[in-house]
mmCIF file of C-alpha atoms in Angstrom:
data_model
loop_
_atom_site.group_PDB
_atom_site.id
_atom_site.type_symbol
_atom_site.label_atom_id
_atom_site.label_comp_id
_atom_site.label_asym_id
_atom_site.label_seq_id
_atom_site.Cartn_x
_atom_site.Cartn_y
_atom_site.Cartn_z
ATOM 1 C CA MET A 1 -6.169 196.784 291.896
ATOM 2 C CA LYS A 2 -6.409 200.208 290.302
ATOM 3 C CA LYS A 3 -4.289 200.021 287.150
ATOM 4 C CA VAL A 4 -4.474 197.154 284.636
ATOM 5 C CA LEU A 5 -2.294 196.715 281.568
ATOM 6 C CA ILE A 6 -3.812 194.527 278.836
ATOM 7 C CA VAL A 7 -1.296 192.907 276.464
ATOM 8 C CA GLY A 8 -2.530 191.332 273.238
ATOM 9 C CA GLU A 9 -2.465 191.249 269.464
ATOM 10 C CA THR A 10 -4.929 194.096 268.933
ATOM 11 C CA ALA A 11 -7.700 195.965 270.727
ATOM 12 C CA GLU A 12 -10.306 195.448 267.989
ATOM 13 C CA ILE A 13 -13.915 195.033 269.117
ATOM 14 C CA GLY A 14 -14.576 191.469 270.200
ATOM 15 C CA ARG A 15 -10.974 190.408 270.671
ATOM 16 C CA THR A 16 -10.266 188.807 274.050
ATOM 17 C CA GLU A 17 -7.980 191.689 275.017
ATOM 18 C CA GLU A 18 -10.642 194.281 274.127
ATOM 19 C CA VAL A 19 -13.437 192.435 275.933
ATOM 20 C CA TYR A 20 -11.381 192.062 279.113
ATOM 21 C CA GLY A 21 -10.175 195.645 278.907
ATOM 22 C CA ARG A 22 -13.805 196.732 278.760
ATOM 23 C CA GLY A 23 -14.590 194.489 281.710
ATOM 24 C CA PHE A 24 -11.786 195.883 283.846
ATOM 25 C CA SER A 25 -12.848 199.437 282.960
ATOM 26 C CA GLN A 26 -16.419 198.697 284.062
ATOM 27 C CA PHE A 27 -14.964 197.281 287.278
ATOM 28 C CA GLY A 28 -13.463 200.699 287.930
ATOM 29 C CA CYS A 29 -9.869 200.113 286.870
ATOM 30 C CA ASP A 30 -7.651 202.440 284.866
ATOM 31 C CA VAL A 31 -6.892 200.338 281.779
ATOM 32 C CA GLU A 32 -4.128 200.695 279.225
ATOM 33 C CA TYR A 33 -3.634 198.511 276.149
ATOM 34 C CA PHE A 34 -0.408 197.299 274.607
ATOM 35 C CA ALA A 35 -0.960 195.813 271.136
ATOM 36 C CA TRP A 36 1.693 193.751 269.368
ATOM 37 C CA SER A 37 0.203 194.863 266.049
ATOM 38 C CA LYS A 38 1.179 198.465 266.833
ATOM 39 C CA ALA A 39 4.528 197.709 268.455
ATOM 40 C CA ALA A 40 5.520 195.471 265.535
ATOM 41 C CA PRO A 41 3.378 196.415 262.498
ATOM 42 C CA SER A 42 5.061 193.808 260.301
ATOM 43 C CA LEU A 43 3.490 191.111 262.513
ATOM 44 C CA ALA A 44 0.051 191.946 261.132
ATOM 45 C CA SER A 45 1.291 192.571 257.608
ATOM 46 C CA GLY A 46 -0.083 190.420 254.848
ATOM 47 C CA SER A 47 3.114 190.456 252.821
ATOM 48 C CA LEU A 48 4.877 187.169 252.179
ATOM 49 C CA TRP A 49 8.240 188.678 253.124
ATOM 50 C CA ASP A 50 7.017 189.769 256.567
ATOM 51 C CA LYS A 51 5.458 186.357 257.180
ATOM 52 C CA ILE A 52 8.744 184.639 256.313
ATOM 53 C CA ALA A 53 10.692 187.074 258.494
ATOM 54 C CA TRP A 54 8.507 186.325 261.514
ATOM 55 C CA ARG A 55 8.833 182.574 260.984
ATOM 56 C CA VAL A 56 12.616 182.705 260.601
ATOM 57 C CA ALA A 57 13.724 185.579 262.856
ATOM 58 C CA TRP A 58 10.816 185.988 265.249
ATOM 59 C CA GLN A 59 12.994 186.270 268.360
ATOM 60 C CA THR A 60 14.987 189.200 266.981
ATOM 61 C CA LEU A 61 11.839 191.009 265.872
ATOM 62 C CA ALA A 62 10.017 190.251 269.114
ATOM 63 C CA LYS A 63 12.839 191.557 271.317
ATOM 64 C CA SER A 64 12.374 195.003 269.813
ATOM 65 C CA ALA A 65 8.635 194.837 270.561
ATOM 66 C CA ASN A 66 9.387 193.672 274.122
ATOM 67 C CA ALA A 67 11.514 196.788 274.649
ATOM 68 C CA LYS A 68 8.451 198.905 273.778
ATOM 69 C CA LEU A 69 6.335 196.811 276.123
ATOM 70 C CA LEU A 70 8.792 197.358 278.971
ATOM 71 C CA ALA A 71 8.715 201.107 278.340
ATOM 72 C CA THR A 72 4.912 200.987 278.674
ATOM 73 C CA VAL A 73 5.183 199.022 281.930
ATOM 74 C CA ASN A 74 7.735 201.436 283.393
ATOM 75 C CA HIS A 75 5.571 204.428 282.499
ATOM 76 C CA PHE A 76 2.167 203.002 283.510
ATOM 77 C CA GLN A 77 3.257 200.941 286.567
ATOM 78 C CA PRO A 78 0.280 198.540 286.472
ATOM 79 C CA ASP A 79 -0.990 196.729 289.550
ATOM 80 C CA LEU A 80 -1.955 193.860 287.239
ATOM 81 C CA THR A 81 -0.685 192.891 283.812
ATOM 82 C CA PHE A 82 -3.185 190.697 281.966
ATOM 83 C CA VAL A 83 -1.696 188.991 278.908
ATOM 84 C CA ALA A 84 -4.064 187.539 276.317
ATOM 85 C CA SER A 85 -1.394 186.816 273.731
ATOM 86 C CA PRO A 86 1.810 185.513 275.376
ATOM 87 C CA ARG A 87 3.504 184.140 272.262
ATOM 88 C CA LEU A 88 5.889 187.123 271.974
ATOM 89 C CA VAL A 89 6.425 187.794 275.684
ATOM 90 C CA HIS A 90 10.058 187.160 276.656
ATOM 91 C CA PRO A 91 10.480 185.402 280.036
ATOM 92 C CA ASP A 92 12.492 188.356 281.344
ATOM 93 C CA THR A 93 9.561 190.616 280.474
ATOM 94 C CA ILE A 94 7.293 188.571 282.765
ATOM 95 C CA LEU A 95 9.737 189.206 285.600
ATOM 96 C CA ALA A 96 9.680 192.913 284.740
ATOM 97 C CA PHE A 97 5.865 192.916 284.986
ATOM 98 C CA GLN A 98 6.192 191.665 288.544
ATOM 99 C CA GLN A 99 8.316 194.625 289.611
ATOM 100 C CA SER A 100 5.162 196.759 289.704
ATOM 101 C CA GLY A 101 2.406 194.204 290.296
ATOM 102 C CA LEU A 102 1.054 190.770 289.456
ATOM 103 C CA ALA A 103 1.319 189.158 286.022
ATOM 104 C CA VAL A 104 -1.346 186.740 284.753
ATOM 105 C CA VAL A 105 -1.917 185.099 281.387
ATOM 106 C CA PHE A 106 -5.044 183.808 279.650
ATOM 107 C CA TYR A 107 -4.122 181.087 277.147
ATOM 108 C CA THR A 108 -6.876 181.342 274.533
ATOM 109 C CA ASP A 109 -5.128 178.632 272.477
ATOM 110 C CA ASN A 110 -3.527 175.401 273.647
ATOM 111 C CA PRO A 111 0.049 176.304 274.710
ATOM 112 C CA VAL A 112 1.117 172.700 275.249
ATOM 113 C CA ASP A 113 0.529 171.492 271.700
ATOM 114 C CA SER A 114 3.085 171.813 268.908
ATOM 115 C CA HIS A 115 1.447 174.407 266.639
ATOM 116 C CA HIS A 116 3.765 177.367 266.026
ATOM 117 C CA THR A 117 0.947 179.896 266.524
ATOM 118 C CA HIS A 118 0.178 178.480 269.986
ATOM 119 C CA THR A 119 3.575 177.955 271.578
ATOM 120 C CA ASN A 120 7.321 178.454 271.277
ATOM 121 C CA SER A 121 10.400 178.360 273.498
ATOM 122 C CA TRP A 122 9.498 181.657 275.201
ATOM 123 C CA VAL A 123 5.982 180.472 276.027
ATOM 124 C CA GLN A 124 7.382 177.274 277.529
ATOM 125 C CA ARG A 125 10.095 179.072 279.527
ATOM 126 C CA GLY A 126 7.422 181.416 280.839
ATOM 127 C CA PHE A 127 5.256 178.632 282.295
ATOM 128 C CA PRO A 128 6.734 178.727 285.837
ATOM 129 C CA LEU A 129 6.964 182.528 285.983
ATOM 130 C CA TRP A 130 3.336 183.696 285.842
ATOM 131 C CA ASP A 131 1.543 184.526 289.082
ATOM 132 C CA ALA A 132 -1.477 182.759 287.593
ATOM 133 C CA ALA A 133 -2.373 181.150 284.273
ATOM 134 C CA PHE A 134 -5.972 180.847 283.057
ATOM 135 C CA ILE A 135 -7.186 178.374 280.457
ATOM 136 C CA TRP A 136 -10.548 177.226 279.055
ATOM 137 C CA SER A 137 -10.150 173.496 279.686
ATOM 138 C CA GLU A 138 -10.036 171.505 282.928
ATOM 139 C CA LYS A 139 -7.877 168.876 281.228
ATOM 140 C CA LEU A 140 -5.412 171.507 280.050
ATOM 141 C CA VAL A 141 -5.188 172.872 283.594
ATOM 142 C CA GLU A 142 -3.591 169.581 284.608
ATOM 143 C CA ARG A 143 -1.288 169.573 281.588
ATOM 144 C CA LEU A 144 -0.133 173.097 282.394
ATOM 145 C CA LYS A 145 0.697 172.027 285.934
ATOM 146 C CA GLU A 146 2.658 169.090 284.538
ATOM 147 C CA ASN A 147 4.614 171.594 282.442
ATOM 148 C CA GLY A 148 5.643 173.725 285.415
ATOM 149 C CA VAL A 149 2.821 176.267 285.779
ATOM 150 C CA LYS A 150 2.527 176.979 289.510
ATOM 151 C CA ARG A 151 -1.041 178.253 289.577
ATOM 152 C CA ALA A 152 -3.122 177.059 286.612
ATOM 153 C CA LEU A 153 -6.848 177.789 286.817
ATOM 154 C CA PHE A 154 -9.902 176.827 284.795
ATOM 155 C CA HIS A 155 -11.320 180.026 283.281
ATOM 156 C CA PRO A 156 -14.289 179.551 280.939
ATOM 157 C CA PHE A 157 -15.049 181.927 278.115
ATOM 158 C CA CYS A 158 -17.966 184.274 278.744
ATOM 159 C CA SER A 159 -20.917 186.223 277.388
ATOM 160 C CA ASP A 160 -20.416 189.739 276.061
ATOM 161 C CA VAL A 161 -23.913 191.060 276.660
ATOM 162 C CA GLU A 162 -22.998 194.552 275.506
ATOM 163 C CA TYR A 163 -22.713 193.260 271.928
ATOM 164 C CA HIS A 164 -24.469 189.882 272.027
ATOM 165 C CA PHE A 165 -28.120 189.984 273.041
ATOM 166 C CA PRO A 166 -31.425 188.666 271.649
ATOM 167 C CA LYS A 167 -32.512 190.016 268.269
ATOM 168 C CA ARG A 168 -34.927 187.251 267.446
ATOM 169 C CA GLN A 169 -36.852 187.399 264.175
ATOM 170 C CA ALA A 170 -40.540 186.563 264.378
ATOM 171 C CA HIS A 171 -40.151 184.278 261.358
ATOM 172 C CA PRO A 172 -36.524 183.009 261.149
ATOM 173 C CA ILE A 173 -35.343 182.448 257.599
ATOM 174 C CA TYR A 174 -32.900 179.691 258.607
ATOM 175 C CA ASP A 175 -33.394 176.471 260.494
ATOM 176 C CA VAL A 176 -29.725 176.396 261.508
ATOM 177 C CA ALA A 177 -27.013 179.048 261.391
ATOM 178 C CA PHE A 178 -23.313 178.263 261.620
ATOM 179 C CA ILE A 179 -20.649 180.944 262.095
ATOM 180 C CA GLY A 180 -17.179 179.482 261.711
ATOM 181 C CA ASN A 181 -14.295 179.027 259.315
ATOM 182 C CA TRP A 182 -13.492 175.972 257.228
ATOM 183 C CA ASP A 183 -11.221 173.581 259.125
ATOM 184 C CA GLY A 184 -8.517 171.344 257.692
ATOM 185 C CA SER A 185 -9.789 168.354 259.659
ATOM 186 C CA ARG A 186 -12.899 168.497 257.399
ATOM 187 C CA LYS A 187 -15.015 167.561 260.407
ATOM 188 C CA ARG A 188 -17.094 170.699 259.953
ATOM 189 C CA GLU A 189 -17.765 169.732 256.344
ATOM 190 C CA GLN A 190 -19.168 166.365 257.401
ATOM 191 C CA TYR A 191 -21.480 167.877 259.998
ATOM 192 C CA LEU A 192 -22.801 170.572 257.658
ATOM 193 C CA LYS A 193 -23.249 168.075 254.833
ATOM 194 C CA ALA A 194 -25.557 166.075 257.111
ATOM 195 C CA ILE A 195 -28.009 168.990 257.413
ATOM 196 C CA ALA A 196 -27.416 170.739 254.064
ATOM 197 C CA ASP A 197 -30.948 170.021 252.856
ATOM 198 C CA TYR A 198 -32.404 172.075 255.695
ATOM 199 C CA ARG A 199 -32.416 175.866 255.595
ATOM 200 C CA LEU A 200 -28.756 176.286 256.513
ATOM 201 C CA GLY A 201 -27.014 179.643 256.891
ATOM 202 C CA LEU A 202 -23.202 179.617 256.777
ATOM 203 C CA TRP A 203 -20.768 182.434 257.518
ATOM 204 C CA GLY A 204 -16.967 182.207 257.504
ATOM 205 C CA SER A 205 -13.853 182.732 255.450
ATOM 206 C CA ASN A 206 -13.616 182.171 251.685
ATOM 207 C CA TYR A 207 -11.917 178.830 252.399
ATOM 208 C CA TRP A 208 -15.440 177.378 252.416
ATOM 209 C CA ASN A 209 -15.547 178.147 248.701
ATOM 210 C CA THR A 210 -11.931 177.350 247.809
ATOM 211 C CA HIS A 211 -11.070 174.390 250.077
ATOM 212 C CA CYS A 212 -14.352 172.650 250.904
ATOM 213 C CA GLN A 213 -14.634 169.287 249.119
ATOM 214 C CA GLU A 214 -18.363 168.761 249.590
ATOM 215 C CA PRO A 215 -20.266 169.937 246.469
ATOM 216 C CA VAL A 216 -23.486 170.444 248.429
ATOM 217 C CA LEU A 217 -21.761 173.171 250.491
ATOM 218 C CA LYS A 218 -20.167 175.023 247.568
ATOM 219 C CA GLY A 219 -21.323 178.614 247.309
ATOM 220 C CA LEU A 220 -23.298 178.401 250.545
ATOM 221 C CA CYS A 221 -20.955 180.590 252.619
ATOM 222 C CA GLN A 222 -22.060 184.227 252.841
ATOM 223 C CA GLY A 223 -18.642 185.513 253.874
ATOM 224 C CA MET A 224 -17.208 186.743 257.143
ATOM 225 C CA CYS A 225 -19.415 188.496 259.657
ATOM 226 C CA SER A 226 -18.420 191.165 262.126
ATOM 227 C CA TYR A 227 -18.587 190.767 265.892
ATOM 228 C CA GLU A 228 -21.506 193.180 265.974
ATOM 229 C CA GLN A 229 -23.464 191.203 263.345
ATOM 230 C CA ILE A 230 -23.593 187.987 265.365
ATOM 231 C CA PRO A 231 -26.955 188.743 267.105
ATOM 232 C CA ASP A 232 -28.634 189.537 263.778
ATOM 233 C CA ILE A 233 -27.354 186.333 262.179
ATOM 234 C CA LEU A 234 -28.294 184.089 265.092
ATOM 235 C CA GLY A 235 -31.612 185.901 265.430
ATOM 236 C CA SER A 236 -32.419 184.891 261.857
ATOM 237 C CA ALA A 237 -32.186 181.169 262.703
ATOM 238 C CA LYS A 238 -34.103 178.754 264.892
ATOM 239 C CA MET A 239 -30.856 177.171 266.119
ATOM 240 C CA GLY A 240 -27.208 178.183 266.364
ATOM 241 C CA LEU A 241 -24.718 175.444 265.520
ATOM 242 C CA ASN A 242 -21.450 175.004 267.413
ATOM 243 C CA ILE A 243 -18.821 172.638 265.950
ATOM 244 C CA LEU A 244 -15.588 172.495 267.945
ATOM 245 C CA ARG A 245 -12.206 172.789 266.305
ATOM 246 C CA PRO A 246 -9.876 169.881 267.137
ATOM 247 C CA GLN A 247 -7.913 172.151 269.503
ATOM 248 C CA ASN A 248 -11.077 172.858 271.535
ATOM 249 C CA GLU A 249 -12.355 169.300 271.812
ATOM 250 C CA GLU A 250 -10.875 169.004 275.305
ATOM 251 C CA GLY A 251 -12.893 172.005 276.449
ATOM 252 C CA HIS A 252 -15.164 174.557 274.822
ATOM 253 C CA ASN A 253 -14.972 177.695 272.672
ATOM 254 C CA ILE A 254 -16.213 181.280 272.668
ATOM 255 C CA ARG A 255 -19.254 180.289 270.573
ATOM 256 C CA THR A 256 -20.383 178.324 273.644
ATOM 257 C CA TYR A 257 -21.533 181.621 275.156
ATOM 258 C CA GLU A 258 -22.155 183.740 272.060
ATOM 259 C CA ILE A 259 -25.043 181.576 270.856
ATOM 260 C CA PRO A 260 -27.134 181.363 274.052
ATOM 261 C CA ALA A 261 -26.411 185.027 274.873
ATOM 262 C CA THR A 262 -28.502 185.939 271.812
ATOM 263 C CA GLY A 263 -31.471 183.908 273.042
ATOM 264 C CA THR A 264 -30.858 181.260 270.364
ATOM 265 C CA LEU A 265 -30.907 177.528 271.065
ATOM 266 C CA MET A 266 -27.344 176.203 271.038
ATOM 267 C CA LEU A 267 -26.964 172.944 269.119
ATOM 268 C CA SER A 268 -23.411 171.934 269.929
ATOM 269 C CA GLU A 269 -20.939 169.166 269.424
ATOM 270 C CA ARG A 270 -20.772 167.272 272.704
ATOM 271 C CA SER A 271 -17.793 167.493 275.075
ATOM 272 C CA GLN A 272 -17.521 166.689 278.778
ATOM 273 C CA GLU A 273 -16.723 170.303 279.550
ATOM 274 C CA LEU A 274 -19.668 171.658 277.602
ATOM 275 C CA LEU A 275 -21.967 169.247 279.421
ATOM 276 C CA SER A 276 -20.808 170.755 282.708
ATOM 277 C CA LEU A 277 -21.369 174.326 281.486
ATOM 278 C CA PHE A 278 -24.799 173.941 279.842
ATOM 279 C CA THR A 279 -27.067 171.097 280.962
ATOM 280 C CA GLU A 280 -27.949 168.706 278.130
ATOM 281 C CA ASP A 281 -31.491 168.965 276.757
ATOM 282 C CA GLN A 282 -32.292 171.728 279.251
ATOM 283 C CA GLU A 283 -29.895 174.584 278.429
ATOM 284 C CA ALA A 284 -28.405 173.228 275.184
ATOM 285 C CA VAL A 285 -28.772 170.273 272.809
ATOM 286 C CA TYR A 286 -25.746 168.140 271.891
ATOM 287 C CA PHE A 287 -24.575 165.718 269.210
ATOM 288 C CA SER A 288 -21.509 163.550 268.640
ATOM 289 C CA SER A 289 -21.889 162.460 265.018
ATOM 290 C CA PRO A 290 -23.359 163.776 261.752
ATOM 291 C CA ASP A 291 -26.234 161.295 262.030
ATOM 292 C CA GLU A 292 -27.069 162.434 265.562
ATOM 293 C CA LEU A 293 -26.914 166.074 264.458
ATOM 294 C CA ARG A 294 -29.417 165.414 261.694
ATOM 295 C CA GLN A 295 -31.723 163.528 264.056
ATOM 296 C CA LYS A 296 -31.617 166.372 266.581
ATOM 297 C CA VAL A 297 -32.372 169.024 263.945
ATOM 298 C CA GLU A 298 -35.327 167.017 262.638
ATOM 299 C CA TYR A 299 -36.724 166.439 266.141
ATOM 300 C CA LEU A 300 -36.307 170.047 267.245
ATOM 301 C CA LEU A 301 -37.998 171.444 264.155
ATOM 302 C CA GLN A 302 -40.995 169.268 265.001
ATOM 303 C CA ASN A 303 -41.016 170.638 268.566
ATOM 304 C CA PRO A 304 -40.864 174.458 268.450
ATOM 305 C CA ASN A 305 -41.878 174.797 272.104
ATOM 306 C CA LEU A 306 -38.835 172.759 273.098
ATOM 307 C CA ILE A 307 -36.613 175.061 271.027
ATOM 308 C CA LYS A 308 -38.060 178.040 272.866
ATOM 309 C CA ALA A 309 -37.668 176.470 276.324
ATOM 310 C CA VAL A 310 -34.074 175.356 275.826
ATOM 311 C CA ALA A 311 -33.131 178.697 274.254
ATOM 312 C CA GLU A 312 -34.549 180.604 277.235
ATOM 313 C CA ALA A 313 -32.775 178.393 279.787
ATOM 314 C CA GLY A 314 -29.498 178.733 277.905
ATOM 315 C CA TYR A 315 -29.956 182.495 277.763
ATOM 316 C CA GLN A 316 -30.418 182.667 281.537
ATOM 317 C CA LYS A 317 -27.223 180.637 282.038
ATOM 318 C CA ALA A 318 -25.340 182.986 279.692
ATOM 319 C CA LEU A 319 -26.480 185.983 281.749
ATOM 320 C CA VAL A 320 -24.636 184.711 284.836
ATOM 321 C CA ASN A 321 -21.414 184.100 282.896
ATOM 322 C CA THR A 322 -20.563 187.564 281.600
ATOM 323 C CA ILE A 323 -17.267 189.395 281.285
ATOM 324 C CA ASN A 324 -18.132 191.172 284.541
ATOM 325 C CA ASP A 325 -18.304 187.790 286.284
ATOM 326 C CA ARG A 326 -14.912 186.764 284.883
ATOM 327 C CA VAL A 327 -13.256 190.057 285.864
ATOM 328 C CA THR A 328 -14.695 189.756 289.366
ATOM 329 C CA GLU A 329 -13.127 186.286 289.621
ATOM 330 C CA ILE A 330 -9.764 187.723 288.589
ATOM 331 C CA ALA A 331 -10.107 190.619 291.058
ATOM 332 C CA ASN A 332 -10.825 188.168 293.885
ATOM 333 C CA LEU A 333 -7.784 186.125 292.913
ATOM 334 C CA TYR A 334 -5.697 189.316 292.830
ATOM 335 C CA GLN A 335 -6.681 190.121 296.414
ATOM 336 C CA THR A 336 -5.911 186.559 297.524
ATOM 337 C CA LEU A 337 -2.470 186.587 295.921
ATOM 338 C CA ARG A 338 -1.646 190.029 297.276
ATOM 339 C CA SER A 339 -2.670 188.971 300.784
ATOM 340 C CA SER A 340 -0.540 185.851 300.468
ATOM 341 C CA GLN A 341 2.447 187.908 299.341
ATOM 342 C CA ALA A 342 1.967 190.286 302.280
ATOM 343 C CA SER A 343 1.900 187.333 304.701
ATOM 344 C CA ASP A 344 5.075 185.942 303.170
ATOM 345 C CA MET A 345 6.805 189.303 303.596
ATOM 346 C CA LYS A 346 5.849 189.370 307.294
ATOM 347 C CA LEU A 347 7.402 185.948 307.743
ATOM 348 C CA LEU A 348 10.574 187.114 306.050
ATOM 349 C CA HIS A 349 10.748 190.354 308.012
ATOM 350 C CA PRO A 350 9.068 189.816 311.417
ATOM 351 C CA LYS A 351 8.693 192.873 313.606
ATOM 352 C CA GLU A 352 11.231 193.135 316.380
ATOM 353 C CA ALA A 353 9.863 192.519 319.855
#
């Protein structure tokens, strides 16, 4: 596996496509990016007209972008095409990927739900075509198989230790820090309301100020933070809070690794998958209700040595789940699939005696 093509929305720092591209480069591969935002600039446009056009005529617009993608494939001839954003990939384009090498997809959203930003007819028609499909939930692995995916594999998120590392403050100014946007389910509001009288730091979109219905949280949000600022923010708090979006409740999210990678105790909403990734009360602390969250915060603040011990154990777990580990897993799978294909070819074309 020498040449890897990364297909995604954009190659901005911290995006899945950028992180994996960096990982493949460190593995020794020649990496090239294809970004939908460059191939179809109107996709990333903030104008109302462009948004309407992509909702109404997305297939027509996407076919033009697929032609540019195919030109990149024909020129680069990748051994592996790694797609982090498959929503605009035409099924015929997947077949074209396989003319030069293997084609794999990492579904960072749930492609079997009904949300228009997660799936569409092309995504569904592509299910049986990929050489392998990765997803962040064991339960969704089974659902992908039920929907025709031949080789669906559990692929957890990972630590990006190049950007996320301990920057602990000697005297943290926050008890709890939460980095995350307001969510329409209002679940995040209820959790934050339960601990609003502690020293709570909140970062996210302006929706916290315009859509949040809890008065105690109004004006608390300090705005969006950059990918590079995450260690400083988490280093300014005794605990990092992780509240799952509804779409991630069957698995985990990227914050699962970002928090412990900074040497900060992860205080997370409980899920079966998270329990299997970070051991409860040893590598992370969990809650399942606002009342339990408040109880855990109160107890932990009274036991600073426990905070330190759990944070250190979580940090050590994060260090063995880096992007290099995930890329190595993909490289091993690549070799397995290539060997299998070679064996199949020998069966089809046995040497003459």
